[in-house]
Amino acid sequence: MNKKIGKLFREPLGLLTLIFNLLFILFCLFQVLYFKHYLKQSLTSKVESTLDQVEGKLSDYVRFLENFYKIPFIPEFAELPESKGWLLELVDFLEDLFKREHFLSLAIFYQKNHLLSWNYREKNIPFKECQNQIVEEGNLLKALRKATIENKEYCIYLTLDISYYKGTLKKYLFINLFFCLLTLAVVFYLFLRFTEAEERKREAEMKLQAERELAFLGRMAATLAHELRNSLNNLFLLLQASTSSSENPLQRQILNEVKSLLNWTQEILLFHKEIKISPEYFNPEDLLLELKLLAAQSGKKVEFKIVNKVDRIFGDPFWLKKAFENLVKNALQAVPEGGKISLTLKKEHQTYIFEVYDSGEPILDELKKKIFEPFYSTKKEGFGLGLYLVKKIIEAHQGGIEIENLKENGKIFRIFWKEP
């Protein structure tokens, strides 16, 4: 899987998709940082604006007392009868402010002494010095404002509950992360689907081209094999007639070679021939006996065993015989002298299974698909059409073929097809 993804990203479209995803991730991170910065700036502006309003009201009233009533400002000014109107106005302002926003408390100090407060129970400010500052502590935003009015210094302390804003930030982060991941997943999914479609298209085109080349090659080979078979048949009949009256080993060897050539021409003709099956139920016993005879005539000394667990099978007798014969021939070529070959025919859950075990060398994993290609062979003899023909025959029966390498020794060629 990792290799496949790496291969996809090496292509131009894959590289562009990767760059887009990286840029989109950076965009999402920028959005988060910007929103966090914007929220912080918004809260700071909200606090500053509120402090400005409180300072403005305090400044107006101090000037009003001193200029209109000619009363010097004293720490106990809130107790003066003239202060009641201002206090009521301040209370209305704070009640409206605290309802709309998330402010918790307000306190005004004069010469470090408590002057006025709203929901504030301490006597002193929680800072050593009265300096303009805004500090975040947990879910609180604490603001301190130093105000100078008529040459007098006041300290305004304000607290804001920011738990709601932090919750809003977390929700935004979650939603933003969700949509970013969703977008990336959709883009990556569409990219994979597109590349898979392109890959299937390329494979289909390559397969079509290979089939065309194979059909052309098959027609040429079939024409050649047809002409060659006629000559070989005549030669075979002449040699057979002369060999029957002579025990010349050389003639016998020539006869066997001609017979092999005839078998090869037959394979080439079958390779070109379209496989049209006429399935029927038949007893496989005679077919298995012919396979045993085939092994005996090979001239190779092997231990040959047949295990038949069915009374009848469903399929095309002619083509199944060709498939079984080619598997047995393949096993005979693979095993050394003194090796073992075992045939098993069985039925499991409406599926027929024919297994050919041989004690020869296992098939490498990278060759398990390649050996079923036409004209591919790991042996010195043959055209490499036997296993290809087996695959075509069993696929015509809506079945399949597989190879199993055994841990102990040898391998199993297994074909299977279903009963209707």
XYZ file of C-alpha atoms in Angstrom:
420
model
C 0.000 0.000 0.000
C 2.788 2.455 0.915
C 4.605 1.670 -2.349
C 1.393 2.231 -4.308
C 0.781 5.623 -2.669
C 4.435 6.570 -3.222
C 4.117 5.663 -6.889
C 0.956 7.765 -7.217
C 2.603 10.845 -5.680
C 5.526 10.566 -8.090
C 3.141 11.307 -10.953
C 2.433 14.985 -11.878
C -1.205 14.854 -10.777
C -0.234 13.134 -7.536
C 2.428 15.749 -6.848
C -0.074 18.556 -7.466
C -2.550 16.869 -5.120
C 0.110 16.574 -2.434
C 1.064 20.253 -2.819
C -2.618 21.267 -2.680
C -3.141 19.224 0.492
C -0.085 20.772 2.158
C -1.182 24.290 1.193
C -4.696 23.575 2.423
C -3.321 22.347 5.767
C -1.306 25.564 6.069
C -4.444 27.545 5.208
C -6.394 25.746 7.955
C -3.625 26.449 10.475
C -3.563 30.091 9.398
C -7.336 30.281 9.869
C -7.034 28.904 13.401
C -4.211 31.287 14.335
C -6.033 34.234 12.781
C -9.278 33.444 14.602
C -7.405 33.054 17.895
C -5.637 36.378 17.342
C -8.885 38.044 16.271
C -10.676 36.751 19.372
C -7.920 38.022 21.639
C -7.941 41.412 19.935
C -11.733 41.547 20.137
C -11.724 40.833 23.878
C -8.983 43.395 24.454
C -10.937 46.001 22.488
C -14.100 45.149 24.430
C -12.314 45.643 27.769
C -10.587 48.839 26.604
C -13.884 50.260 25.355
C -15.624 49.472 28.651
C -12.806 51.052 30.650
C -13.038 54.136 28.435
C -16.761 54.421 29.152
C -16.302 53.993 32.918
C -13.434 56.486 32.936
C -15.534 58.933 30.907
C -18.483 58.723 33.317
C -16.173 59.110 36.310
C -14.428 62.083 34.697
C -17.709 63.788 33.847
C -19.022 63.446 37.361
C -15.811 64.581 39.099
C -15.725 67.668 36.932
C -19.444 68.205 37.505
C -19.023 68.127 41.283
C -16.026 70.396 41.352
C -17.146 72.863 38.685
C -20.932 73.019 39.228
C -21.360 72.277 42.899
C -17.910 73.604 43.781
C -17.390 70.534 45.971
C -13.825 69.180 46.144
C -13.642 65.505 45.368
C -13.281 63.379 48.495
C -13.136 59.560 48.908
C -16.572 59.663 50.528
C -18.160 61.430 47.558
C -20.469 58.487 46.965
C -22.207 59.349 50.233
C -22.991 62.896 49.127
C -26.606 63.656 48.177
C -25.364 65.141 44.903
C -23.883 61.735 43.957
C -27.162 59.817 43.941
C -28.066 60.725 40.369
C -24.652 59.749 39.069
C -24.692 56.514 41.042
C -28.091 55.575 39.609
C -26.832 56.330 36.123
C -23.702 54.235 36.762
C -25.789 51.351 38.115
C -28.014 51.388 35.019
C -24.949 51.445 32.795
C -23.305 48.515 34.618
C -26.482 46.446 34.758
C -26.971 46.857 31.029
C -23.286 46.142 30.371
C -23.139 43.021 32.538
C -26.320 41.657 30.964
C -24.998 42.052 27.425
C -21.425 40.973 28.050
C -19.653 38.531 30.352
C -18.134 41.035 32.783
C -17.967 39.831 36.380
C -16.866 42.758 38.518
C -15.820 46.386 38.536
C -13.949 48.391 41.169
C -12.706 52.000 41.349
C -9.911 52.996 43.729
C -8.758 56.461 44.723
C -5.328 56.811 46.324
C -5.286 52.998 46.648
C -8.446 53.104 48.739
C -11.699 51.464 47.756
C -14.082 53.997 46.251
C -16.813 52.166 44.327
C -17.361 48.522 43.294
C -19.741 46.233 41.473
C -19.674 42.518 42.428
C -16.220 43.110 43.890
C -15.665 42.094 47.533
C -11.970 42.837 48.020
C -10.714 46.022 49.655
C -7.580 46.390 47.543
C -6.617 45.938 43.914
C -4.953 42.575 43.110
C -1.886 44.296 41.644
C 1.097 45.911 43.364
C 0.983 49.020 41.200
C -1.745 50.748 39.262
C -0.528 50.514 35.679
C -2.391 50.003 32.437
C -2.392 46.262 31.824
C -4.574 43.353 30.743
C -3.722 39.909 32.117
C -5.288 36.526 31.352
C -5.557 34.154 34.320
C -7.410 30.917 33.670
C -10.918 31.796 32.522
C -10.601 35.429 33.627
C -9.348 38.487 31.817
C -8.213 41.079 34.383
C -7.816 44.689 33.273
C -6.352 47.630 35.190
C -6.630 51.246 34.037
C -4.791 54.227 35.547
C -6.917 57.331 35.053
C -5.895 60.924 35.838
C -8.838 63.295 36.305
C -8.370 66.888 37.521
C -4.840 66.048 38.681
C -6.147 63.144 40.725
C -5.196 59.524 40.036
C -7.825 56.812 39.991
C -7.466 53.066 39.430
C -10.216 51.178 37.580
C -10.227 47.390 37.876
C -12.403 45.222 35.592
C -12.759 41.419 35.230
C -14.236 39.565 32.257
C -15.265 35.897 32.166
C -13.701 34.463 28.983
C -14.765 30.807 29.447
C -17.535 31.351 26.890
C -15.073 32.742 24.361
C -12.654 29.877 25.000
C -15.509 27.439 24.413
C -16.336 29.254 21.189
C -12.693 28.989 20.146
C -12.661 25.240 20.861
C -15.861 24.752 18.864
C -14.398 26.711 15.985
C -11.187 24.691 16.154
C -13.161 21.437 16.127
C -15.414 22.511 13.239
C -12.472 23.893 11.291
C -10.440 20.731 11.868
C -13.401 18.555 10.887
C -14.020 20.379 7.604
C -10.302 20.535 6.824
C -9.924 16.785 7.318
C -13.141 16.156 5.396
C -11.906 18.283 2.497
C -8.530 16.531 2.488
C -10.228 13.125 2.612
C -12.544 14.012 -0.295
C -9.664 15.384 -2.381
C -7.514 12.336 -1.650
C -10.433 9.975 -2.354
C -11.188 11.655 -5.693
C -7.497 11.562 -6.550
C -7.293 7.838 -5.802
C -10.458 7.122 -7.774
C -9.165 9.125 -10.719
C -5.755 7.432 -10.674
C -7.372 4.004 -10.299
C -9.610 4.762 -13.278
C -6.576 5.886 -15.281
C -4.690 2.764 -14.210
C -7.599 0.530 -15.233
C -7.808 2.370 -18.549
C -4.085 1.847 -19.180
C -4.334 -1.804 -18.179
C -7.354 -2.294 -20.456
C -5.511 -0.668 -23.358
C -2.417 -2.786 -22.707
C -4.558 -5.908 -22.412
C -6.360 -5.085 -25.649
C -3.058 -4.477 -27.413
C -1.637 -7.719 -26.012
C -4.743 -9.620 -27.133
C -4.426 -8.186 -30.635
C -0.769 -9.119 -30.830
C -1.551 -12.528 -29.365
C -4.354 -13.102 -31.868
C -2.062 -12.139 -34.748
C 0.673 -14.389 -33.411
C -1.851 -17.164 -32.882
C -3.084 -16.946 -36.469
C 0.452 -17.106 -37.802
C 1.376 -19.977 -35.494
C -1.824 -21.857 -36.328
C -1.194 -21.547 -40.058
C 2.365 -22.762 -39.633
C 1.317 -25.560 -37.276
C -1.420 -26.707 -39.632
C 0.975 -27.012 -42.575
C 3.654 -28.561 -40.383
C 1.252 -31.084 -38.883
C 0.329 -32.510 -42.283
C 3.981 -33.131 -43.118
C 4.718 -34.505 -39.651
C 1.743 -36.859 -39.827
C 3.015 -38.319 -43.082
C 6.527 -38.603 -41.656
C 5.196 -40.184 -38.471
C 3.218 -42.819 -40.396
C 6.258 -43.695 -42.521
C 8.535 -43.959 -39.484
C 5.970 -45.985 -37.579
C 5.668 -48.431 -40.467
C 9.425 -48.819 -40.781
C 9.962 -49.053 -37.020
C 7.399 -51.830 -36.608
C 9.630 -54.131 -38.668
C 12.878 -52.935 -37.128
C 14.242 -52.461 -33.636
C 16.679 -49.751 -34.634
C 17.062 -47.435 -31.551
C 17.797 -44.452 -33.775
C 14.558 -44.900 -35.680
C 12.694 -45.254 -32.377
C 14.237 -41.987 -31.133
C 13.338 -40.189 -34.367
C 9.784 -41.487 -34.044
C 9.523 -40.102 -30.487
C 10.854 -36.718 -31.587
C 8.335 -36.537 -34.419
C 5.624 -37.489 -31.952
C 6.717 -34.617 -29.687
C 6.576 -32.220 -32.629
C 3.049 -33.395 -33.385
C 2.055 -32.739 -29.768
C 3.520 -29.226 -29.988
C 1.628 -28.477 -33.185
C -1.516 -29.710 -31.443
C -0.854 -27.276 -28.561
C -0.406 -24.389 -30.976
C -3.654 -25.236 -32.756
C -5.497 -25.424 -29.430
C -3.948 -22.089 -28.422
C -5.473 -20.434 -31.488
C -8.784 -22.240 -31.177
C -11.641 -20.498 -29.364
C -12.754 -22.498 -26.343
C -16.472 -23.202 -26.492
C -17.526 -25.662 -23.827
C -20.477 -28.044 -23.854
C -20.722 -29.041 -20.180
C -22.346 -32.273 -19.076
C -22.151 -34.759 -16.239
C -19.691 -37.612 -16.835
C -17.768 -40.245 -14.899
C -14.145 -39.118 -14.443
C -12.780 -42.619 -13.865
C -11.741 -43.208 -17.495
C -10.108 -39.790 -17.640
C -8.059 -40.501 -14.508
C -6.952 -43.854 -15.923
C -5.740 -42.083 -19.076
C -3.723 -39.721 -16.874
C -2.153 -42.699 -15.136
C -1.281 -44.183 -18.529
C 0.177 -40.825 -19.595
C 2.485 -40.874 -16.575
C 3.527 -44.453 -17.297
C 4.374 -43.624 -20.925
C 6.531 -40.654 -19.953
C 9.473 -42.925 -19.237
C 10.211 -41.151 -15.943
C 10.283 -43.261 -12.798
C 8.009 -41.471 -10.334
C 5.652 -42.452 -7.555
C 2.203 -41.742 -9.044
C -0.988 -41.780 -6.970
C -4.624 -40.908 -7.764
C -7.306 -40.124 -5.167
C -10.838 -39.829 -6.569
C -13.634 -38.771 -4.217
C -16.436 -38.125 -6.742
C -18.582 -40.379 -8.921
C -19.280 -37.775 -11.559
C -18.240 -34.249 -12.473
C -19.841 -31.474 -14.483
C -17.937 -29.916 -17.348
C -16.790 -30.313 -20.918
C -15.123 -33.754 -21.135
C -12.829 -32.807 -24.029
C -11.524 -29.564 -22.570
C -11.243 -30.819 -18.991
C -9.209 -33.746 -20.291
C -6.827 -31.285 -21.991
C -6.537 -29.253 -18.793
C -5.868 -32.334 -16.629
C -3.331 -33.692 -19.128
C -1.400 -30.427 -19.263
C -1.225 -30.237 -15.463
C 0.091 -33.802 -15.298
C 2.631 -33.109 -18.074
C 3.763 -30.026 -16.187
C 4.215 -32.103 -13.020
C 6.144 -34.815 -14.894
C 8.532 -32.188 -16.247
C 8.978 -30.635 -12.793
C 9.786 -33.726 -10.696
C 13.183 -35.435 -10.768
C 13.674 -39.176 -11.127
C 12.187 -40.915 -8.096
C 9.920 -37.954 -7.336
C 6.283 -38.031 -6.330
C 3.099 -36.989 -8.126
C -0.348 -37.161 -6.564
C -3.704 -36.354 -8.189
C -6.794 -35.575 -6.097
C -10.288 -35.013 -7.458
C -12.903 -33.934 -4.906
C -15.998 -31.821 -4.375
C -16.560 -29.250 -1.621
C -19.729 -27.153 -1.294
C -20.854 -27.484 -4.924
C -17.286 -26.819 -6.123
C -15.155 -29.367 -7.983
C -11.458 -29.319 -7.122
C -8.653 -31.050 -9.016
C -5.227 -30.919 -7.354
C -1.892 -31.999 -8.813
C 0.909 -32.318 -6.286
C 4.516 -32.770 -7.368
C 7.699 -32.932 -5.298
C 9.609 -30.601 -7.617
C 10.933 -27.118 -6.916
C 8.425 -24.504 -5.670
C 7.259 -21.643 -7.880
C 8.649 -18.220 -6.971
C 5.966 -15.723 -5.920
C 6.899 -13.286 -8.686
C 6.364 -16.065 -11.281
C 3.003 -17.343 -10.043
C 1.110 -15.117 -12.488
C 3.690 -15.016 -15.238
C 3.763 -18.782 -15.844
C 0.168 -18.607 -17.092
C 1.111 -16.185 -19.860
C 1.402 -17.639 -23.386
C 4.872 -18.603 -24.634
C 6.400 -18.209 -21.171
C 8.238 -21.258 -19.885
C 10.891 -21.977 -17.265
C 11.769 -25.258 -18.970
C 14.015 -25.955 -21.926
C 11.300 -27.969 -23.645
C 7.894 -26.800 -24.876
C 6.416 -23.529 -26.084
C 4.960 -22.405 -22.748
C 1.358 -22.941 -23.826
C 0.284 -25.761 -21.495
C -0.527 -23.751 -18.359
C -1.931 -20.896 -20.443
C -4.346 -23.361 -22.031
C -5.286 -24.761 -18.600
C -6.137 -21.249 -17.412
C -8.258 -20.533 -20.510
C -10.140 -23.826 -20.148
C -10.903 -23.418 -16.451
C -11.958 -19.783 -16.934
C -14.354 -20.969 -19.647
C -15.865 -23.167 -16.891
C -16.228 -20.037 -14.689
C -13.493 -21.358 -12.409
C -9.960 -20.497 -11.393
C -6.469 -21.820 -10.858
C -3.980 -21.298 -8.024
C -0.561 -22.481 -6.917
C 0.339 -23.444 -3.353
C 3.964 -23.932 -2.344
C 4.265 -26.410 0.512
C 6.569 -25.803 3.473
C 7.851 -29.358 3.506
C 8.525 -29.969 -0.166
C 6.904 -29.502 -3.544
C 3.824 -27.602 -4.673
C 0.185 -28.032 -5.622
C -1.525 -26.804 -8.785
C -5.226 -26.473 -7.963
C -8.083 -25.844 -10.394
C -11.683 -25.403 -9.271
C -15.061 -24.775 -10.881
C -18.630 -24.779 -9.609
C -21.460 -27.166 -10.271
C -24.571 -25.366 -11.604
